[in-house]
PDB file of C-alpha atoms in Angstrom:
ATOM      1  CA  UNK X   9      14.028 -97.217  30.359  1.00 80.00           C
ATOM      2  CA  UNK X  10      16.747 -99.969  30.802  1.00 88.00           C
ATOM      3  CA  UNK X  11      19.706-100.250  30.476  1.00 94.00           C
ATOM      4  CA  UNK X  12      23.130-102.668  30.834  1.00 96.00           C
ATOM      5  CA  UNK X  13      26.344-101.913  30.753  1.00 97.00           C
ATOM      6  CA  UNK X  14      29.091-104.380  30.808  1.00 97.00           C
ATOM      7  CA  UNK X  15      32.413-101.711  30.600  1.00 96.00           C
ATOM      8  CA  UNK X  16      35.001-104.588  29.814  1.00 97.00           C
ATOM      9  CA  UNK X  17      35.106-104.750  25.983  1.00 96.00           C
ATOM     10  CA  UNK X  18      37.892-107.430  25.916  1.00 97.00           C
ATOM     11  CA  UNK X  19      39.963-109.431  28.871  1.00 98.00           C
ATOM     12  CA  UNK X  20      42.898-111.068  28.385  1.00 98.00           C
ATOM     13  CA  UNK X  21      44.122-113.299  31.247  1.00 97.00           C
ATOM     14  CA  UNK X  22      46.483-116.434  31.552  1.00 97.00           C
ATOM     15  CA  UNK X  23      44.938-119.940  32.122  1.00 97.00           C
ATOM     16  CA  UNK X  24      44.498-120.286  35.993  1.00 97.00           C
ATOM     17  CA  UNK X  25      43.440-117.161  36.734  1.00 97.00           C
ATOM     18  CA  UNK X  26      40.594-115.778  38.044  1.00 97.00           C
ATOM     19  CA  UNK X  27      38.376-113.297  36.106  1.00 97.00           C
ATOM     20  CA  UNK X  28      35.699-110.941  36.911  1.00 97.00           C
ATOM     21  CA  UNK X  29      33.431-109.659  34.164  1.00 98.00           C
ATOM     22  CA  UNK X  30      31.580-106.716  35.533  1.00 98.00           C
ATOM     23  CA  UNK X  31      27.761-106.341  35.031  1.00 98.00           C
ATOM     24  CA  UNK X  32      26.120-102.725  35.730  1.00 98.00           C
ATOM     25  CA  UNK X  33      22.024-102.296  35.108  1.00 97.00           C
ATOM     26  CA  UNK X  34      19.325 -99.561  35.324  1.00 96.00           C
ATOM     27  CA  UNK X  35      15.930-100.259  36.071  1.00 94.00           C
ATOM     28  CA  UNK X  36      13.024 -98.689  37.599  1.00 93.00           C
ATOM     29  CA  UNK X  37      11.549-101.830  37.654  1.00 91.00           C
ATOM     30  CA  UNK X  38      11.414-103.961  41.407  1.00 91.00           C
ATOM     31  CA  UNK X  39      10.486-106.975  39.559  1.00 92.00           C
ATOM     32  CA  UNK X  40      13.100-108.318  37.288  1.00 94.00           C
ATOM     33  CA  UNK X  41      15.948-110.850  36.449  1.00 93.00           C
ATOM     34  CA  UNK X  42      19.327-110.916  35.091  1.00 95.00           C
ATOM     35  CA  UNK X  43      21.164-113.262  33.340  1.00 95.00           C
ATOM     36  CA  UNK X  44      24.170-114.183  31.703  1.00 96.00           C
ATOM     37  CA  UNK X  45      24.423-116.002  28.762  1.00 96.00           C
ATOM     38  CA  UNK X  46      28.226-117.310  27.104  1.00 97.00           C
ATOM     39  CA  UNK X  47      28.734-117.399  23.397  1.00 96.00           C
ATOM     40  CA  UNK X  48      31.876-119.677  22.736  1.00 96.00           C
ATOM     41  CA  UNK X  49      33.659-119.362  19.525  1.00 93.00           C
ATOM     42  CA  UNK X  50      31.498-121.412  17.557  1.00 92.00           C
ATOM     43  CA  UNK X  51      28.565-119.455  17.619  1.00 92.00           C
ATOM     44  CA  UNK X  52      26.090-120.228  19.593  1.00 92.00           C
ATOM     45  CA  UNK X  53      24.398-118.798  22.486  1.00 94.00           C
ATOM     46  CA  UNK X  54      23.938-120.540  25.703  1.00 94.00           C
ATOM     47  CA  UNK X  55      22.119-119.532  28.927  1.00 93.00           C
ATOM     48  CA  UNK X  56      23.951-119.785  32.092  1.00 92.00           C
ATOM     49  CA  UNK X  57      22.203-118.422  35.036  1.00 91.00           C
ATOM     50  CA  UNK X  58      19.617-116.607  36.075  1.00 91.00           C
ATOM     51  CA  UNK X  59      18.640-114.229  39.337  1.00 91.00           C
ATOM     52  CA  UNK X  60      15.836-112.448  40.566  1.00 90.00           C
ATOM     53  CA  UNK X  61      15.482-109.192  42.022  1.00 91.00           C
ATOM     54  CA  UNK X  62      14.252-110.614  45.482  1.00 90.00           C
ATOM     55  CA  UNK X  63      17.232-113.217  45.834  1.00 86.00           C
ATOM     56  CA  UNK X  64      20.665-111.475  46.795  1.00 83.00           C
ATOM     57  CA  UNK X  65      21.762-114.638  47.445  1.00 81.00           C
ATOM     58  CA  UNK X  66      25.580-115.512  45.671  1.00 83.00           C
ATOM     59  CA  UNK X  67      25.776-118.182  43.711  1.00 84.00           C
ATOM     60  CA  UNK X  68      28.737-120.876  42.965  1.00 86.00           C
ATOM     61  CA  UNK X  69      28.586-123.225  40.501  1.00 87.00           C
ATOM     62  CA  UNK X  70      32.124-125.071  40.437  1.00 92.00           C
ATOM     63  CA  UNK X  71      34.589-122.415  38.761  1.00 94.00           C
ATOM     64  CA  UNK X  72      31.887-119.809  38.249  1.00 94.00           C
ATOM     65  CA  UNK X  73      30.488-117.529  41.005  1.00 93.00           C
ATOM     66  CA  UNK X  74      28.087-114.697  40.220  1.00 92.00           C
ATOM     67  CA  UNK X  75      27.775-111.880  42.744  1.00 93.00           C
ATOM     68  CA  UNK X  76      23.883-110.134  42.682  1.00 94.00           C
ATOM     69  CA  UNK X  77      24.381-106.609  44.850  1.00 93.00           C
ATOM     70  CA  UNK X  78      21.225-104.608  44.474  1.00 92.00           C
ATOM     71  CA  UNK X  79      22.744-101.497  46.275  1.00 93.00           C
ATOM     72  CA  UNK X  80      25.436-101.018  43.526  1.00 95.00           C
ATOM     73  CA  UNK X  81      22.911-102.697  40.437  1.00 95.00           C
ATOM     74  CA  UNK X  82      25.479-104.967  39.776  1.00 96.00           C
ATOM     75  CA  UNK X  83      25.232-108.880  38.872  1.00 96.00           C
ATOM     76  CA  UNK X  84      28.938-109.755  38.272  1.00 96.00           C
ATOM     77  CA  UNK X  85      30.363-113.403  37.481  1.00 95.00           C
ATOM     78  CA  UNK X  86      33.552-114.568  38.361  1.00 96.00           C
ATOM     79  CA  UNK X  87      35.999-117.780  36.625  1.00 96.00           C
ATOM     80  CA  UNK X  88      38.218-119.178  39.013  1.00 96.00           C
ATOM     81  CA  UNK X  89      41.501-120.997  37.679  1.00 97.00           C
ATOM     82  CA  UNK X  90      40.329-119.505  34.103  1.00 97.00           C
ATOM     83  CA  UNK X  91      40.510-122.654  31.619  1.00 97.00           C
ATOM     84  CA  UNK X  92      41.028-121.922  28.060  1.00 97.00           C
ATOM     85  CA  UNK X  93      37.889-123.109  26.718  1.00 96.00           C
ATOM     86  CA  UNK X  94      35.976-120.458  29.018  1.00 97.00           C
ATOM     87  CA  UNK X  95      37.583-118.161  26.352  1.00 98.00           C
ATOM     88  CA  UNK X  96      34.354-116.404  24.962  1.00 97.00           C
ATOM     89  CA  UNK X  97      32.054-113.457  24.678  1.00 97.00           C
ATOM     90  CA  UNK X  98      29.651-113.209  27.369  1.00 97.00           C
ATOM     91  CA  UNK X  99      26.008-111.143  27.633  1.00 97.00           C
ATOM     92  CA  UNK X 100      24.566-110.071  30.842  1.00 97.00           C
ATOM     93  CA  UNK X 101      21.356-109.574  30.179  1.00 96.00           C
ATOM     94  CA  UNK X 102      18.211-107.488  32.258  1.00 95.00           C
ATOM     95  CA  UNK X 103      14.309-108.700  32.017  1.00 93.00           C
ATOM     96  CA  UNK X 104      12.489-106.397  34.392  1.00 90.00           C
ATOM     97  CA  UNK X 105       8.682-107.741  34.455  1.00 87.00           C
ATOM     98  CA  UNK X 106       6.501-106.012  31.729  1.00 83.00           C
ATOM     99  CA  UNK X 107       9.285-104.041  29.882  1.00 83.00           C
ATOM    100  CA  UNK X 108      11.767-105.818  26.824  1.00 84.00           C
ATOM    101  CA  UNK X 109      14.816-107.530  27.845  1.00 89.00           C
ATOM    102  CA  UNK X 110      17.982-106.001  27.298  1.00 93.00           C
ATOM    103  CA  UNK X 111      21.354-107.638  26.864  1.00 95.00           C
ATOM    104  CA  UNK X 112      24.574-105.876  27.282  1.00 95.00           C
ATOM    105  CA  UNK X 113      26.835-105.003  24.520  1.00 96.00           C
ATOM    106  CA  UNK X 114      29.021-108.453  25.746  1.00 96.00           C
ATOM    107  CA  UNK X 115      32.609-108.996  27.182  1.00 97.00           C
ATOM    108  CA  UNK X 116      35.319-110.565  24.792  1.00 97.00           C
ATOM    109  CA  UNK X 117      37.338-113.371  27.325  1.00 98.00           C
ATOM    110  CA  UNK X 118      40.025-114.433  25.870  1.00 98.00           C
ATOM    111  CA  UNK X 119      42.464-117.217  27.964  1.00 98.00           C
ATOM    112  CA  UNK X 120      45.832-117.939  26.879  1.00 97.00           C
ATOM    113  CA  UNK X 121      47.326-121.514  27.994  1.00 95.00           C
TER     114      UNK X 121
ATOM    115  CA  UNK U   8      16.473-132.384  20.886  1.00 67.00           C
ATOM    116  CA  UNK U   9      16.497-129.821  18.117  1.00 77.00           C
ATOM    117  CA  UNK U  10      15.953-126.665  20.222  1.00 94.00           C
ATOM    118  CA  UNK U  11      15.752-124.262  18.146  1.00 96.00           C
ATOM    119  CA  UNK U  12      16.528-124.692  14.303  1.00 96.00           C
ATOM    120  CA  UNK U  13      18.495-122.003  11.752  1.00 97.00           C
ATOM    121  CA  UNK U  14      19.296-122.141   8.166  1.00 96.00           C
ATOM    122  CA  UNK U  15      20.750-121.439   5.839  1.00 97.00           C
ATOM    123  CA  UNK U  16      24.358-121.111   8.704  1.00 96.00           C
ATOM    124  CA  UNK U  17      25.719-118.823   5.985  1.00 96.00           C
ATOM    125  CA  UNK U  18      24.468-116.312   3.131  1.00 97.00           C
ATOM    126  CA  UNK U  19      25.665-114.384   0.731  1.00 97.00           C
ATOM    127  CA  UNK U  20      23.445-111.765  -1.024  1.00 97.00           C
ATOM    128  CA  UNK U  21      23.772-109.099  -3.782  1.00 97.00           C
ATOM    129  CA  UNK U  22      22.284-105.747  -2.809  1.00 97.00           C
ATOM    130  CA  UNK U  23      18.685-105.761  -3.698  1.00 97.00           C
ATOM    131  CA  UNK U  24      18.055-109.603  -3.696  1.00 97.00           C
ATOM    132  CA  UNK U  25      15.405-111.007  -0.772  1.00 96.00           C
ATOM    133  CA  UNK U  26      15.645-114.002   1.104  1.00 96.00           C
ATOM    134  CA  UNK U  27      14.137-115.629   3.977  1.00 98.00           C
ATOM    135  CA  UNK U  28      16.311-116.781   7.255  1.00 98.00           C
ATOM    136  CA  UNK U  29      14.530-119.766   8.648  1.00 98.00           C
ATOM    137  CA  UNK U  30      13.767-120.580  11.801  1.00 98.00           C
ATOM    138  CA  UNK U  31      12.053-123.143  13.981  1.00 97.00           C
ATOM    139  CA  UNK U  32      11.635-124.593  17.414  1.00 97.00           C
ATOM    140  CA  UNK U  33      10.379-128.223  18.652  1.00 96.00           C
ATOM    141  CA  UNK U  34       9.950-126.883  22.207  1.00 95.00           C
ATOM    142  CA  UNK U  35       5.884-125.486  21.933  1.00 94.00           C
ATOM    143  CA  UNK U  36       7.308-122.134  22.861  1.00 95.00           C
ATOM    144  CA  UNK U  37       5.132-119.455  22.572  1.00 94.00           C
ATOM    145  CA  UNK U  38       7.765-116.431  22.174  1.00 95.00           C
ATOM    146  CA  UNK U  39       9.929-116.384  19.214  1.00 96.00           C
ATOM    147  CA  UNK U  40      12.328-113.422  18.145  1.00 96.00           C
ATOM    148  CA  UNK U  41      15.045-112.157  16.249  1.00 97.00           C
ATOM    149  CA  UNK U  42      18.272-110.169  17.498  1.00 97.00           C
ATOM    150  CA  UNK U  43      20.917-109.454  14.496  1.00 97.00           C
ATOM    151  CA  UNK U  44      24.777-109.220  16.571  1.00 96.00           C
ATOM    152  CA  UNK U  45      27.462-106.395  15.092  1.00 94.00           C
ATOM    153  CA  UNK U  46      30.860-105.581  16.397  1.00 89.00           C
ATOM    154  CA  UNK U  47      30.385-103.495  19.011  1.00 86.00           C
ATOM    155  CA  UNK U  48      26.668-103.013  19.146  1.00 88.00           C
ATOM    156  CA  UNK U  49      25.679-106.593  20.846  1.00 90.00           C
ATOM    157  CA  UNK U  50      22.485-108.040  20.476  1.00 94.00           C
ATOM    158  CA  UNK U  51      20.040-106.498  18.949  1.00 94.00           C
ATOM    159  CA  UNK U  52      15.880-107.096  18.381  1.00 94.00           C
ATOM    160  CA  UNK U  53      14.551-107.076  14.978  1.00 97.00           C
ATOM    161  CA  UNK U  54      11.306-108.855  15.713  1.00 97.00           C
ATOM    162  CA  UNK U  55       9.370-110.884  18.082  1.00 95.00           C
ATOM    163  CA  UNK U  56       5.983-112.737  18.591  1.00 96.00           C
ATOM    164  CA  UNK U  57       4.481-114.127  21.526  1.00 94.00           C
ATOM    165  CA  UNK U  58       2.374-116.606  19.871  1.00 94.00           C
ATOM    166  CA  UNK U  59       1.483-117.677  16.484  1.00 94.00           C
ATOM    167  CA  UNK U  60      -0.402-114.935  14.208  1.00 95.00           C
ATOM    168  CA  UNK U  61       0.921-112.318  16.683  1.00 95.00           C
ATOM    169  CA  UNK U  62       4.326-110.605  15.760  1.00 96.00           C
ATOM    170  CA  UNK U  63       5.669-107.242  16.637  1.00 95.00           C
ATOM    171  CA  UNK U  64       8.811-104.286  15.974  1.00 95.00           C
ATOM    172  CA  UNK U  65      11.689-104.495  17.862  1.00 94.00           C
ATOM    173  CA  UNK U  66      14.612-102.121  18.304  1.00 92.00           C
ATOM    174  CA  UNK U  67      15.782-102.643  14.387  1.00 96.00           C
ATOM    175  CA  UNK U  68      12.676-104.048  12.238  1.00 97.00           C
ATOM    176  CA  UNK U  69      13.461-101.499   9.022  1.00 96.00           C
ATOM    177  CA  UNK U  70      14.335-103.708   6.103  1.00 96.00           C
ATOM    178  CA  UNK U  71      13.241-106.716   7.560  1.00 97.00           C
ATOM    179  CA  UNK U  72       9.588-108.645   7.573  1.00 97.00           C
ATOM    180  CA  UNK U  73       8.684-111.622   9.327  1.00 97.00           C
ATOM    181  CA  UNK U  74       4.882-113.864  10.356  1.00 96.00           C
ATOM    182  CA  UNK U  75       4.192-116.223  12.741  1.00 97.00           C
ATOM    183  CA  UNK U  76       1.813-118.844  10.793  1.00 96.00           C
ATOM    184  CA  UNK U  77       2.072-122.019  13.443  1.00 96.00           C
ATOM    185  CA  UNK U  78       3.886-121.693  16.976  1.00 96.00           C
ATOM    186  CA  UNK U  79       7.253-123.700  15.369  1.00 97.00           C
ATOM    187  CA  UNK U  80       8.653-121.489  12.856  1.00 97.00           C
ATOM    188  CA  UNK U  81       9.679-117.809  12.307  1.00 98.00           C
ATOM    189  CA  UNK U  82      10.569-116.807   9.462  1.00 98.00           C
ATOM    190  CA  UNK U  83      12.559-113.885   8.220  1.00 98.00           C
ATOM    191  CA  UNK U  84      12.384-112.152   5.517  1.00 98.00           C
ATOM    192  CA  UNK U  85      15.274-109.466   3.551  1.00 96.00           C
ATOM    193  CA  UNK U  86      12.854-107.394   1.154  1.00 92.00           C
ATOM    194  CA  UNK U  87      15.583-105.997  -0.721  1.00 96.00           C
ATOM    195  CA  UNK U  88      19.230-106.462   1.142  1.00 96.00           C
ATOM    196  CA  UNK U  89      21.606-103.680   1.656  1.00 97.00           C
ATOM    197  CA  UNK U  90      25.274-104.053   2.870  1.00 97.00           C
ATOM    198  CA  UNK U  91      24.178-102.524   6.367  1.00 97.00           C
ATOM    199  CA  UNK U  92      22.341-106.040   6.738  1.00 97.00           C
ATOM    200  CA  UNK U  93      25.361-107.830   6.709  1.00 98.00           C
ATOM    201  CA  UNK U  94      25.641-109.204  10.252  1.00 98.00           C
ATOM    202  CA  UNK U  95      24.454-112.898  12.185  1.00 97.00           C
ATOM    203  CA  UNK U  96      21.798-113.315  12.751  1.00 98.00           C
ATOM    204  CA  UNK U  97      20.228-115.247  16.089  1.00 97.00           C
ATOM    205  CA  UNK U  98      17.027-116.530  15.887  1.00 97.00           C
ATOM    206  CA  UNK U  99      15.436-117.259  20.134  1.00 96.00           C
ATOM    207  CA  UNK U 100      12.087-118.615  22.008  1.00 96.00           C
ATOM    208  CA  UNK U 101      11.405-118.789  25.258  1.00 94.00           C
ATOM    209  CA  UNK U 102       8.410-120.167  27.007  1.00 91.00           C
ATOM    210  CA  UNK U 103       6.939-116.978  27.433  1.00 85.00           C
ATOM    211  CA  UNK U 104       7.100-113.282  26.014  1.00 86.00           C
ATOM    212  CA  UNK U 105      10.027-111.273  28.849  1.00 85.00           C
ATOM    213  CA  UNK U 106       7.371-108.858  29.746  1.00 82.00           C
ATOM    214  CA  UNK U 107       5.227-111.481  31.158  1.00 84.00           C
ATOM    215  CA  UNK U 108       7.221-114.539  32.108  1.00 85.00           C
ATOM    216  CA  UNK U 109      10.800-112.318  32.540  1.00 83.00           C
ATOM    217  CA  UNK U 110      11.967-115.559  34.443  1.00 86.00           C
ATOM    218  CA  UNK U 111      12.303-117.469  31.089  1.00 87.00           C
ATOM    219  CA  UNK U 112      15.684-117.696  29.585  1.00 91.00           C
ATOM    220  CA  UNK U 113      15.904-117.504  25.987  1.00 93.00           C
ATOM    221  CA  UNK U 114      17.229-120.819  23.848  1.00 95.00           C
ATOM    222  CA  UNK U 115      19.116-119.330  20.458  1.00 96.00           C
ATOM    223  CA  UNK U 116      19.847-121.178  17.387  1.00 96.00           C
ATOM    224  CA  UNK U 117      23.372-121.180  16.155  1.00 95.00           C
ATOM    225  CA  UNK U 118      23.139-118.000  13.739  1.00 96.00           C
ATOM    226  CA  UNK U 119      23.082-117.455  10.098  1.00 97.00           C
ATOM    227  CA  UNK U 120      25.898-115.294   9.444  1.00 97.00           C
ATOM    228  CA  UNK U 121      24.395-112.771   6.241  1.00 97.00           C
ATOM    229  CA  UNK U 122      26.542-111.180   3.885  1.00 97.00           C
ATOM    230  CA  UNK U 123      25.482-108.463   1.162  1.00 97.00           C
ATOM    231  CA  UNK U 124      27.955-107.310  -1.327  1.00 97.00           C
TER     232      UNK U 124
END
């Protein structure tokens, strides 16, 4: 079984400063990908990025950096300068090859100006 | 660009009444689901189908139905609601099903946030 655990219920931080929200997964799986996905205030749900199991590779994609470690099963993402309309839950998510996906109960951002 | 279609965006049922959540993509994807969200308890799947005629349980399907007729829509349906349904709801798709194409990211509707009094 799989799981994903995303320990930060709610962080609070002032606009400008960086934030890391801290993704943890279990699989037995070799074959898989994780995501995040951010869910603004309004509502909806939007993809952001995805990684597979073979590509340890950091990404950066202007403010946001996401860290893939396999040794520690960890996929966490990181806002630099924090902006208050980052302010949002986001889902890390876990889709190992053959088995369901499974999202993480979601971290509550919250930026203050 | 539509995506991927919800209504009604808000509900409110008695306990006991049915309805059907709506739901329907323009993107010819072949996997379509349903994840309720609660306080505390994330996202959660209801039901799924990975291709028209084909649908199947997912972590939470008591209390809820649902058919896949054409590959656009996905219906819903409350059979007789009950306060513990009260949540939003999230209707997804994806290209293909996570077991087989686990590379697809899923594209959600906005939610119809359910209410049963």
């Amino acid at each position: 079984a799989q799981k994903v655990t995303q320990a930060q219920t709610e962080i609070s931080v002032v606009e400008k400063e960086d934030v890391t929200l801290d993704c943890v997964y279990e699989t037995r799986d070799t074959t898989y990908y994780l995501f995040w996905y951010k869910q603004p205030p309004s509502g909806e749900l939007v993809f952001l990025i995805r990684r597979n199991s073979f590509d340890e590779q950091n990404e950066i994609s202007g403010r946001y950096s996401w860290n893939f470690q396999k040794s520690t099963s960890s996929f966490n993402f990181t806002i630099t300068a924090s902006q208050v309309v980052d302010s949002a839950v986001y889902f890390c998510a876990l889709s190992p090859l053959y088995s369901t996906l499974t999202f993480g109960k979601g971290t509550m951002l919250l930026v203050s100006p | 660009n539509a995506g991927v279609t919800q209504t009604p965006k808000f509900q409110v049922l008695k306990t006991g009444q049915s309805m059907t959540l709506q739901c329907a993509q323009d993107m010819n994807h072949e996997y379509m689901s349903w994840y309720r969200q609660d306080p505390g308890m994330g996202l959660r799947l209801i039901h799924y189908s990975v291709g028209a005629g084909i649908t199947d349980q997912g972590e939470v399907p008591n209390g809820y139905n649902v058919s896949r007729s054409t590959t656009e829509d996905f219906p819903l349906r409350l059979l007789s609601a009950a306060p513990s349904q009260t949540s939003v709801y999230f209707c997804a798709s994806s290209a293909g099903a996570p077991q087989d194409r686990p590379f697809s990211p899923l594209h959600f509707g906005n939610g119809t946030r359910l209410t049963v009094t």
